[in-house]
Tab-separated table of C-alpha atoms in Angstrom:
chain	number	residue	atom	x	y	z
A	17	MET	CA	29.096	129.398	193.929
A	18	VAL	CA	25.614	131.522	195.075
A	19	VAL	CA	23.478	132.822	192.965
A	20	PHE	CA	21.659	136.072	194.033
A	21	VAL	CA	18.440	137.340	192.202
A	22	SER	CA	16.775	140.392	193.265
A	23	ALA	CA	13.207	140.464	193.835
A	24	GLY	CA	10.380	139.483	191.233
A	25	CYS	CA	13.394	137.251	189.693
A	26	SER	CA	13.911	133.139	190.093
A	27	LEU	CA	15.430	130.108	188.625
A	28	SER	CA	13.125	128.454	186.113
A	29	GLY	CA	13.140	124.734	185.925
A	30	ASN	CA	13.484	121.913	188.499
A	31	GLU	CA	15.579	122.261	191.497
A	32	GLY	CA	18.277	119.338	192.677
A	33	SER	CA	20.897	117.398	190.409
A	34	VAL	CA	21.141	116.395	186.765
A	35	GLU	CA	23.565	113.773	185.833
A	36	ILE	CA	25.653	114.610	182.701
A	37	SER	CA	28.314	111.944	181.383
A	38	ARG	CA	30.694	113.050	178.415
A	39	TYR	CA	33.561	112.109	176.512
A	40	SER	CA	36.638	113.900	176.815
A	41	GLY	CA	37.199	116.349	173.746
A	42	GLU	CA	33.391	116.690	173.695
A	43	SER	CA	31.268	119.790	174.760
A	44	VAL	CA	28.678	120.231	177.840
A	45	PHE	CA	25.554	122.632	178.167
A	46	LEU	CA	24.757	123.258	181.624
A	47	SER	CA	21.068	125.005	181.186
A	48	CYS	CA	19.831	127.837	183.734
A	49	SER	CA	17.203	130.010	183.233
A	50	VAL	CA	16.101	133.049	185.286
A	51	LYS	CA	12.293	134.164	185.399
A	52	CYS	CA	11.226	137.418	186.547
A	53	THR	CA	7.854	139.788	186.442
A	54	ALA	CA	7.166	142.151	183.757
A	55	GLN	CA	8.445	144.717	186.559
A	56	HIS	CA	11.609	143.560	187.237
A	57	GLU	CA	15.128	142.476	185.568
A	58	PRO	CA	17.737	139.863	186.355
A	59	ASP	CA	20.136	140.998	189.225
A	60	SER	CA	23.935	141.307	187.754
A	61	LYS	CA	24.801	139.281	190.787
A	62	PHE	CA	23.871	135.677	189.398
A	63	ARG	CA	26.531	133.294	190.190
A	64	TRP	CA	27.876	129.719	189.043
A	65	LYS	CA	29.886	127.496	191.658
A	66	LEU	CA	32.215	125.373	189.481
A	67	PRO	CA	34.783	122.583	190.794
A	68	ASN	CA	37.915	123.512	192.541
A	69	TYR	CA	35.902	126.388	194.359
A	70	ILE	CA	35.806	128.577	191.612
A	71	GLU	CA	32.780	131.222	191.241
A	72	ILE	CA	32.019	133.455	188.365
A	73	ASN	CA	29.057	135.799	187.399
A	74	HIS	CA	28.014	137.042	184.105
A	75	THR	CA	31.710	137.994	183.351
A	76	ILE	CA	34.534	135.621	183.595
A	77	ASN	CA	37.949	137.240	184.835
A	78	PRO	CA	41.538	136.674	183.246
A	79	THR	CA	42.249	133.625	185.693
A	80	GLU	CA	39.241	131.844	185.028
A	81	ARG	CA	39.734	132.285	181.281
A	82	ARG	CA	43.344	131.000	181.535
A	83	LEU	CA	42.287	128.072	183.428
A	84	TYR	CA	40.005	127.076	181.089
A	85	GLN	CA	41.862	128.348	178.069
A	86	GLY	CA	39.105	130.017	176.046
A	87	ARG	CA	36.548	126.797	176.570
A	88	LEU	CA	34.049	128.383	178.774
A	89	HIS	CA	30.998	130.133	177.822
A	90	MET	CA	28.238	132.268	179.646
A	91	PHE	CA	25.209	133.405	177.833
A	92	ASP	CA	23.698	137.159	178.325
A	93	ILE	CA	21.831	136.923	181.922
A	94	SER	CA	19.820	140.025	180.223
A	95	SER	CA	18.145	137.704	178.265
A	96	GLY	CA	17.195	135.373	181.229
A	97	ASN	CA	19.342	132.780	179.868
A	98	PHE	CA	22.213	132.086	182.715
A	99	SER	CA	23.454	128.767	181.281
A	100	LEU	CA	27.155	127.854	180.990
A	101	LEU	CA	28.704	126.105	177.819
A	102	ILE	CA	32.340	123.949	178.246
A	103	SER	CA	34.019	123.129	175.067
A	104	ASN	CA	36.721	120.229	174.392
A	105	LEU	CA	36.096	118.631	177.946
A	106	THR	CA	39.181	117.264	179.633
A	107	GLU	CA	38.978	114.782	182.506
A	108	GLU	CA	40.095	117.484	184.760
A	109	ASP	CA	36.613	119.165	183.910
A	110	GLU	CA	34.671	116.158	185.769
A	111	GLY	CA	32.843	117.289	189.078
A	112	LEU	CA	29.909	119.321	190.241
A	113	TYR	CA	28.469	122.568	188.682
A	114	SER	CA	25.822	124.598	190.666
A	115	CYS	CA	23.549	127.676	189.530
A	116	TRP	CA	22.574	129.412	192.471
A	117	SER	CA	20.089	132.576	193.106
A	118	ASN	CA	19.844	134.850	196.127
A	119	GLU	CA	17.375	132.861	197.617
A	120	ASN	CA	19.196	130.125	198.219
A	121	GLN	CA	17.403	128.373	195.071
A	122	HIS	CA	19.832	126.416	193.347
A	123	LYS	CA	20.489	123.785	190.285
A	124	ASN	CA	23.521	121.335	190.201
A	125	PHE	CA	24.898	119.156	187.296
A	126	SER	CA	26.920	116.300	188.300
A	127	LEU	CA	29.324	116.135	185.260
A	128	THR	CA	31.219	112.872	184.198
A	129	VAL	CA	33.940	113.094	181.573
A	130	LYS	CA	35.374	109.687	180.316
A	131	GLY	CA	38.823	109.773	179.131
A	132	CYS	CA	41.023	107.398	177.066
A	133	THR	CA	42.229	104.364	178.690
A	134	LEU	CA	44.419	102.390	176.723
A	135	SER	CA	43.794	98.614	175.499
A	136	GLU	CA	47.339	97.586	175.785
A	137	THR	CA	50.410	99.046	177.847
A	138	GLU	CA	52.781	96.137	176.984
A	139	ARG	CA	53.377	94.651	173.338
A	140	GLU	CA	55.970	92.216	171.878
A	141	PRO	CA	58.719	94.234	170.118
A	142	GLU	CA	58.382	95.143	166.271
A	143	THR	CA	61.119	93.879	164.210
A	144	LYS	CA	61.843	95.356	160.688
A	145	TYR	CA	64.505	95.906	157.882
A	146	THR	CA	65.962	99.109	156.972
A	147	GLY	CA	63.865	101.025	154.203
A	148	ASP	CA	60.728	99.174	155.370
A	149	SER	CA	57.656	100.812	157.435
A	150	VAL	CA	56.257	99.992	160.911
A	151	LEU	CA	52.753	100.743	162.476
A	152	LEU	CA	53.148	101.471	166.289
A	153	SER	CA	49.417	100.340	167.533
A	154	CYS	CA	47.943	102.927	170.386
A	155	SER	CA	44.342	102.860	170.654
A	156	CYS	CA	41.892	103.774	173.626
A	157	GLU	CA	39.394	100.779	175.094
A	158	ASP	CA	36.524	102.741	174.174
A	159	PRO	CA	35.971	103.742	170.595
A	160	ASN	CA	33.994	106.614	171.519
A	161	SER	CA	36.618	108.268	173.533
A	162	LYS	CA	38.145	111.498	172.411
A	163	PRO	CA	41.468	112.154	174.222
A	164	GLU	CA	42.147	115.467	174.410
A	165	ASP	CA	46.076	114.887	174.593
A	166	PHE	CA	48.415	112.334	173.258
A	167	ARG	CA	51.865	112.302	172.031
A	168	TRP	CA	54.574	109.635	170.741
A	169	THR	CA	58.315	109.612	172.240
A	170	HIS	CA	61.421	108.181	171.311
A	171	VAL	CA	62.674	107.292	174.996
A	172	GLU	CA	66.516	106.746	173.846
A	173	SER	CA	66.588	109.780	172.384
A	174	SER	CA	65.970	111.483	175.641
A	175	GLY	CA	62.175	111.606	174.931
A	176	THR	CA	62.456	113.204	171.606
A	177	GLU	CA	58.875	113.655	170.045
A	178	VAL	CA	58.147	111.569	167.078
A	179	SER	CA	56.072	114.110	164.994
A	180	SER	CA	56.133	115.672	161.588
A	181	GLU	CA	57.942	118.833	163.051
A	182	THR	CA	60.724	116.805	164.222
A	183	PRO	CA	63.708	117.185	161.617
A	184	ARG	CA	64.643	113.529	162.050
A	185	TYR	CA	60.922	112.180	161.490
A	186	LYS	CA	59.936	114.784	158.741
A	187	ASP	CA	57.760	113.440	155.953
A	188	ARG	CA	57.986	110.314	157.492
A	189	VAL	CA	55.632	109.956	160.333
A	190	HIS	CA	51.588	109.588	160.155
A	191	THR	CA	48.894	109.610	162.454
A	192	PHE	CA	45.121	108.212	162.383
A	193	HIS	CA	43.364	110.484	165.463
A	194	LYS	CA	41.955	113.247	162.908
A	195	THR	CA	39.446	110.626	161.381
A	196	THR	CA	39.340	108.052	164.192
A	197	PRO	CA	39.853	109.868	167.521
A	198	SER	CA	40.247	106.485	169.616
A	199	ASN	CA	42.825	105.347	167.195
A	200	LEU	CA	46.372	106.876	168.536
A	201	SER	CA	48.845	104.778	166.174
A	202	LEU	CA	51.680	105.912	164.563
A	203	LEU	CA	52.973	105.005	161.326
A	204	ILE	CA	56.924	105.550	160.394
A	205	SER	CA	58.550	104.834	156.599
A	206	ASN	CA	61.627	104.355	155.380
A	207	LEU	CA	63.040	103.341	158.387
A	208	THR	CA	66.774	103.934	159.341
A	209	GLU	CA	68.891	101.972	161.860
A	210	ASP	CA	68.617	105.315	164.048
A	211	ASP	CA	64.943	104.667	164.697
A	212	GLN	CA	65.500	101.826	166.656
A	213	GLY	CA	64.590	102.056	170.158
A	214	THR	CA	61.684	102.332	172.514
A	215	TYR	CA	58.995	104.394	171.351
A	216	ARG	CA	56.092	105.462	174.051
A	217	CYS	CA	52.579	106.599	173.620
A	218	THR	CA	51.403	109.046	176.456
A	219	VAL	CA	47.717	110.162	176.880
A	220	ASN	CA	46.492	113.108	178.907
A	221	HIS	CA	50.049	112.985	180.178
A	222	LYS	CA	48.466	110.609	182.761
A	223	THR	CA	48.379	107.138	181.173
A	224	SER	CA	51.537	105.567	178.471
A	225	ALA	CA	52.097	102.358	176.497
A	226	ASP	CA	55.855	101.382	175.312
A	227	ILE	CA	56.757	99.240	172.224
A	228	ARG	CA	60.188	98.034	171.415
A	229	LEU	CA	61.595	98.670	167.561
A	230	ILE	CA	64.239	97.102	166.139
A	231	VAL	CA	65.630	97.706	163.150
A	232	LYS	CA	67.858	95.338	160.777
A	233	GLY	CA	70.693	97.029	159.085
A	234	CYS	CA	72.901	96.336	156.191
A	235	VAL	CA	76.221	94.362	157.301
A	236	LEU	CA	78.765	93.952	154.714
A	237	SER	CA	79.459	90.360	153.889
A	238	GLU	CA	83.039	90.641	152.687
A	239	HIS	CA	86.513	91.761	153.827
A	240	HIS	CA	89.420	93.110	151.892
A	241	ILE	CA	89.461	91.293	148.573
A	242	THR	CA	91.702	91.740	145.379
A	243	LYS	CA	90.177	91.625	141.733
A	244	SER	CA	92.248	91.407	138.688
A	245	SER	CA	91.502	92.599	135.045
A	246	SER	CA	93.268	94.072	131.717
A	247	ALA	CA	93.171	97.787	130.509
A	248	GLY	CA	90.023	97.697	127.550
A	249	GLU	CA	88.148	95.355	129.618
A	250	SER	CA	85.167	95.762	132.107
A	251	VAL	CA	85.369	94.808	135.617
A	252	ILE	CA	82.568	94.203	138.615
A	253	LEU	CA	83.810	95.122	141.798
A	254	PRO	CA	81.879	93.304	144.605
A	255	CYS	CA	79.766	94.746	147.799
A	256	SER	CA	76.889	93.532	149.311
A	257	CYS	CA	74.550	93.162	152.547
A	258	GLU	CA	74.716	89.502	154.251
A	259	ASP	CA	70.997	89.627	154.841
A	260	PRO	CA	69.538	89.454	151.275
A	261	GLN	CA	66.520	91.665	153.020
A	262	THR	CA	68.291	94.645	154.160
A	263	ARG	CA	68.341	97.902	152.370
A	264	PRO	CA	71.102	100.266	153.390
A	265	GLU	CA	69.610	103.641	152.875
A	266	HIS	CA	73.038	105.102	152.091
A	267	PHE	CA	76.234	104.106	150.332
A	268	GLU	CA	78.817	105.321	148.117
A	269	TRP	CA	81.912	103.855	146.403
A	270	THR	CA	85.048	106.095	146.649
A	271	ARG	CA	88.328	105.520	145.338
A	272	ALA	CA	91.340	105.807	148.167
A	273	ALA	CA	94.337	107.363	145.932
A	274	VAL	CA	91.967	110.704	145.063
A	275	ASN	CA	89.345	110.618	147.593
A	276	GLU	CA	86.716	110.773	145.201
A	277	THR	CA	83.180	109.731	145.099
A	278	LEU	CA	82.548	107.600	142.305
A	279	VAL	CA	78.746	106.366	142.607
A	280	SER	CA	76.270	106.648	145.465
A	281	ASP	CA	72.996	106.401	146.426
A	282	THR	CA	72.147	109.747	144.783
A	283	LYS	CA	74.211	109.141	141.720
A	284	GLU	CA	74.637	105.680	140.499
A	285	ILE	CA	75.683	106.376	137.079
A	286	ASN	CA	79.318	108.482	136.505
A	287	GLY	CA	80.413	107.759	133.215
A	288	ARG	CA	82.272	104.918	133.230
A	289	PHE	CA	81.260	103.886	136.691
A	290	GLN	CA	77.781	102.507	137.143
A	291	THR	CA	76.272	100.558	140.174
A	292	ILE	CA	74.552	97.329	139.635
A	293	ARG	CA	71.339	96.873	142.203
A	294	ASP	CA	69.976	93.752	140.778
A	295	SER	CA	68.908	93.058	144.084
A	296	PRO	CA	68.337	95.839	147.265
A	297	HIS	CA	71.123	94.194	149.272
A	298	ASN	CA	73.936	94.103	146.129
A	299	LEU	CA	76.356	97.431	146.035
A	300	PHE	CA	78.193	96.296	143.082
A	301	LEU	CA	80.493	98.630	141.288
A	302	ARG	CA	81.015	98.184	137.269
A	303	ILE	CA	83.893	99.939	135.743
A	304	SER	CA	84.008	99.919	131.890
A	305	ASN	CA	87.017	100.270	129.367
A	306	LEU	CA	89.496	99.962	132.209
A	307	THR	CA	92.696	102.301	131.702
A	308	GLU	CA	95.776	101.957	133.315
A	309	THR	CA	95.251	104.839	135.950
A	310	ASP	CA	92.210	102.699	137.099
A	311	GLY	CA	94.054	100.415	139.636
A	312	GLY	CA	94.263	100.893	143.202
A	313	LEU	CA	92.116	100.543	146.099
A	314	TYR	CA	88.312	101.083	146.036
A	315	VAL	CA	86.025	101.330	148.916
A	316	CYS	CA	82.189	100.443	149.589
A	317	SER	CA	80.646	102.635	152.400
A	318	VAL	CA	77.358	102.189	154.053
A	319	ASN	CA	75.576	104.872	155.905
A	320	GLY	CA	78.695	106.163	156.960
A	321	LYS	CA	79.626	103.438	159.798
A	322	GLN	CA	81.419	100.443	157.971
A	323	SER	CA	83.188	99.782	154.556
A	324	ARG	CA	84.893	97.180	152.882
A	325	HIS	CA	87.763	97.310	150.657
A	326	VAL	CA	88.419	96.060	147.143
A	327	THR	CA	91.934	96.105	145.457
A	328	LEU	CA	91.935	96.261	141.498
A	329	THR	CA	94.973	95.130	139.889
A	330	LEU	CA	95.466	95.390	135.919
A	331	THR	CA	97.971	93.103	134.345
A	332	ASP	CA	99.358	93.437	130.585
A	333	PRO	CA	97.686	91.345	128.171
A	334	ALA	CA	101.039	90.154	126.228
A	335	VAL	CA	102.103	89.107	129.518
A	336	ILE	CA	99.194	86.886	130.238
A	337	ASN	CA	99.336	85.530	126.812
A	338	ALA	CA	103.115	84.365	127.768
A	339	LEU	CA	101.866	83.141	131.054
A	340	ASP	CA	99.021	81.104	129.665
A	341	TYR	CA	101.259	79.664	126.857
A	342	ARG	CA	103.824	78.534	129.290
A	343	TYR	CA	101.410	77.007	131.287
A	344	TYR	CA	99.684	75.224	128.299
A	345	LEU	CA	103.139	73.623	127.533
A	346	ILE	CA	103.836	72.565	130.864
A	347	PHE	CA	100.242	70.880	130.609
A	348	LEU	CA	101.153	69.282	127.211
A	349	LEU	CA	104.371	67.917	128.585
A	350	SER	CA	102.689	66.273	131.437
A	351	LEU	CA	99.884	65.111	129.884
A	352	LEU	CA	102.843	63.239	127.758
A	353	CYS	CA	104.546	61.862	130.548
A	354	LEU	CA	101.380	60.649	132.536
A	355	MET	CA	100.167	58.883	128.770
A	356	LEU	CA	103.972	57.034	128.613
A	357	LEU	CA	103.642	56.131	131.991
A	358	ALA	CA	100.405	54.680	131.929
A	359	ALA	CA	101.362	52.776	128.846
A	360	GLY	CA	104.208	50.995	130.140
A	361	CYS	CA	102.140	50.125	133.241
A	362	ILE	CA	99.858	48.378	130.730
A	363	PHE	CA	102.866	46.857	128.876
A	364	TRP	CA	104.408	45.491	132.075
A	365	ARG	CA	101.440	43.855	133.241
A	366	PHE	CA	100.671	42.043	129.802
A	367	ALA	CA	104.061	40.795	129.427
A	368	ARG	CA	103.729	39.564	133.310
A	369	ALA	CA	100.684	37.990	132.690
A	370	LYS	CA	102.071	36.239	129.320
A	371	LYS	CA	105.119	34.786	130.918
A	372	GLY	CA	102.993	33.358	134.216
A	373	SER	CA	100.739	31.909	131.381
A	374	ARG	CA	103.665	30.330	129.462
A	375	GLY	CA	105.414	28.501	132.411
A	376	SER	CA	101.951	27.368	133.638
A	377	GLN	CA	101.638	25.579	130.484
A	378	GLU	CA	105.289	24.227	130.653
A	379	ILE	CA	104.690	23.033	134.069
A	380	GLN	CA	101.478	21.055	132.853
A	381	ARG	CA	103.266	19.611	129.956
A	382	SER	CA	106.052	18.292	132.292
A	383	ASN	CA	103.607	16.461	134.041
A	384	ASP	CA	102.164	15.049	131.174
A	385	GLU	CA	105.113	14.328	128.929
A	386	ASP	CA	109.208	13.007	128.898
A	387	GLU	CA	111.431	14.107	126.343
A	388	VAL	CA	114.147	11.504	125.553
A	389	THR	CA	116.502	11.633	122.761
A	390	TYR	CA	118.507	8.384	121.544
A	391	SER	CA	121.854	8.687	119.702
A	392	THR	CA	124.358	6.022	119.351
A	393	VAL	CA	127.994	7.004	117.878
A	394	MET	CA	130.794	4.204	117.254
A	395	GLN	CA	134.220	5.043	116.238
A	396	ILE	CA	136.790	2.394	115.047
A	397	LYS	CA	140.428	3.936	115.177
A	398	GLY	CA	143.301	2.196	112.491
A	399	LYS	CA	140.981	-0.823	111.267
A	400	LYS	CA	139.478	-1.210	107.757
A	401	THR	CA	135.823	-2.755	107.873
A	402	ALA	CA	136.840	-6.503	107.767
A	403	GLU	CA	139.108	-6.171	110.858
A	404	ILE	CA	136.016	-4.447	113.058
A	405	LEU	CA	136.092	-7.796	114.978
A	406	GLN	CA	139.949	-7.323	116.190
A	407	GLN	CA	139.935	-3.718	116.762
A	408	ASP	CA	142.248	-2.311	119.335
A	409	ASP	CA	140.554	1.107	119.887
A	410	VAL	CA	136.903	1.523	120.213
A	411	THR	CA	135.044	4.135	121.399
A	412	TYR	CA	131.158	3.743	122.028
A	413	SER	CA	128.837	6.512	122.902
A	414	SER	CA	124.962	5.977	123.920
A	415	VAL	CA	122.597	8.860	124.393
A	416	THR	CA	118.899	8.440	124.576
A	417	ASP	CA	116.284	10.924	124.657
A	418	ILE	CA	112.613	9.635	124.795
A	419	LYS	CA	109.877	12.213	123.756
A	420	GLY	CA	106.172	11.894	124.187
A	421	LYS	CA	106.442	8.543	126.016
A	422	LYS	CA	105.852	7.967	129.873
A	423	ARG	CA	108.231	6.113	131.675
A	424	PRO	CA	107.733	3.134	133.944
A	425	HIS	CA	108.909	5.337	136.967
A	426	LYS	CA	105.917	7.970	138.247
A	427	LYS	CA	108.534	9.338	140.546
A	428	GLU	CA	111.495	10.177	138.160
A	429	GLU	CA	111.546	12.466	135.465
A	430	GLY	CA	114.319	13.628	132.939
A	431	VAL	CA	116.729	10.643	133.061
A	432	VAL	CA	119.941	10.748	131.464
A	433	TYR	CA	121.827	7.563	130.954
A	434	SER	CA	125.123	7.730	129.383
A	435	THR	CA	127.875	4.695	128.872
A	436	VAL	CA	131.085	5.042	127.694
A	437	ALA	CA	133.585	1.970	126.988
A	438	ASP	CA	136.872	2.280	125.783
A	439	MET	CA	138.883	-0.869	124.138
A	440	SER	CA	142.296	-0.011	123.359
A	441	ARG	CA	143.142	-3.888	122.486
A	442	SER	CA	140.927	-6.774	121.696
A	443	THR	CA	142.732	-8.393	124.494
A	444	GLN	CA	140.873	-5.810	126.719
A	445	ASP	CA	143.927	-5.347	128.717
A	446	ASP	CA	142.982	-1.807	129.709
A	447	VAL	CA	139.435	-1.660	129.938
A	448	THR	CA	137.278	1.310	131.597
A	449	TYR	CA	133.721	1.503	132.003
A	450	SER	CA	131.816	4.739	133.194
A	451	SER	CA	128.153	4.923	134.104
A	452	VAL	CA	126.596	8.094	134.915
A	453	VAL	CA	122.168	8.329	135.631
A	454	HIS	CA	121.329	11.958	136.157
A	455	ILE	CA	117.283	12.007	137.333
A	456	LYS	CA	115.561	15.210	137.422
A	457	SER	CA	112.225	15.664	138.745
A	458	HIS	CA	109.527	18.212	137.196
A	459	LYS	CA	107.195	17.957	139.929
A	460	PRO	CA	106.263	20.770	141.818
A	461	LYS	CA	108.472	22.247	144.835
A	462	SER	CA	105.380	21.307	147.595
A	463	ARG	CA	105.742	17.491	146.591
A	464	GLN	CA	109.388	17.153	145.980
A	465	ASN	CA	110.066	17.077	149.691
A	466	ASN	CA	109.727	13.284	149.516
A	467	ALA	CA	110.935	12.691	146.147
A	468	GLU	CA	114.384	13.042	144.577
A	469	GLU	CA	115.131	16.386	143.025
A	470	ALA	CA	118.489	15.713	141.227
A	471	THR	CA	120.426	11.831	141.891
A	472	ILE	CA	123.778	11.153	140.119
A	473	TYR	CA	125.041	7.938	139.955
A	474	ALA	CA	128.452	7.424	138.989
A	475	SER	CA	130.766	4.633	138.947
A	476	VAL	CA	134.265	3.729	137.700
A	477	GLN	CA	135.991	0.370	136.969
A	478	LYS	CA	139.545	-0.393	135.443
A	479	ASP	CA	140.864	-3.778	134.928
A	480	LYS	CA	144.559	-4.585	133.959
A	481	THR	CA	145.479	-7.464	133.067
């Protein structure tokens, strides 16, 4: 741009180029004064040459105003001040500015506008639970920089802007650039599962940084279960998240038969129905003073996405008492049978042990002692005492049983000797002799292989004269 001046007026100050550096968002003052003699006044044809080949005089046309969006201001040249003020600088404002006169006098200003360079463009994912808050970091490397424009968007939601103006984020987001211009971080409170995704911080429509947010929601831990109770009592129906750190943002208990909402996150008490939240992940339902109509199917729903069913059955207390009595009798009879069986086993084992002890004592005694009995019988028929010597019929029987004495023969135990003599006449015409020997061994079986187990000797002799 060339600035023309009439005769007697010239640019004041040094010619040449002036280096000026500013940050985006700041303002810059480009000084240019006109000096005239007393007989002359500045001409209206002074010019400023701006970047992008734009020329302006002391008036700014609508096109130039639109390009600078009201950020450009020129002083009244009639006072000799032809300076230029540019506010709220952007990186596009950077370039060469010149103030010219008609005598080819000019003054140059080389303007450098420092913008925001993001400190990090790639970050590690953030993992949070529903109901938590998260700070998504985004800032300029130079803390003095003031980016003229920045915005946060949710990539998976087709680039939805994340701000308080967006209904889904209303009253849940906060930024810090107003107090610290270089800090562009975003704070999101009361997270929901829908908040999960990739968030993008964009500065001046040029540079951006992405960060991944993972939001863990509630996953119900149990499937269909059944609870039993009786009328007049209370019952607790279970429903909880698997991860104890999760906090579902919405939940409700309904009764399937009538499709009635009993309690929810906004209404935790409803007459006899009450939620028990001893921990954020627990969504138990307590029903007090049960009636017969309370039986049926109950549904616990979380975030409108998943649910668990609980069946409540009511039983008659009289039936329960009868069943309890029957079970009690069965238990007593079973216990009695077990006691009798145990007593029988103990008696049998005791008798067996006693019998074995007695047998061992008898075997030991048989090895040390012999039992012998002596008995003599004499029978005389038909004679007087004086005639004994001339007896016709005489019978002799001799039995010997010896006790407590050891026999001279060690290998023979339990010997029975029997002798019978029958004499019918004194002349002994007919005589019968009989001799029996019975030997029995009491030694253990293991030693009877070489000994005589049972030996019987019998001899009969009959003589007739």
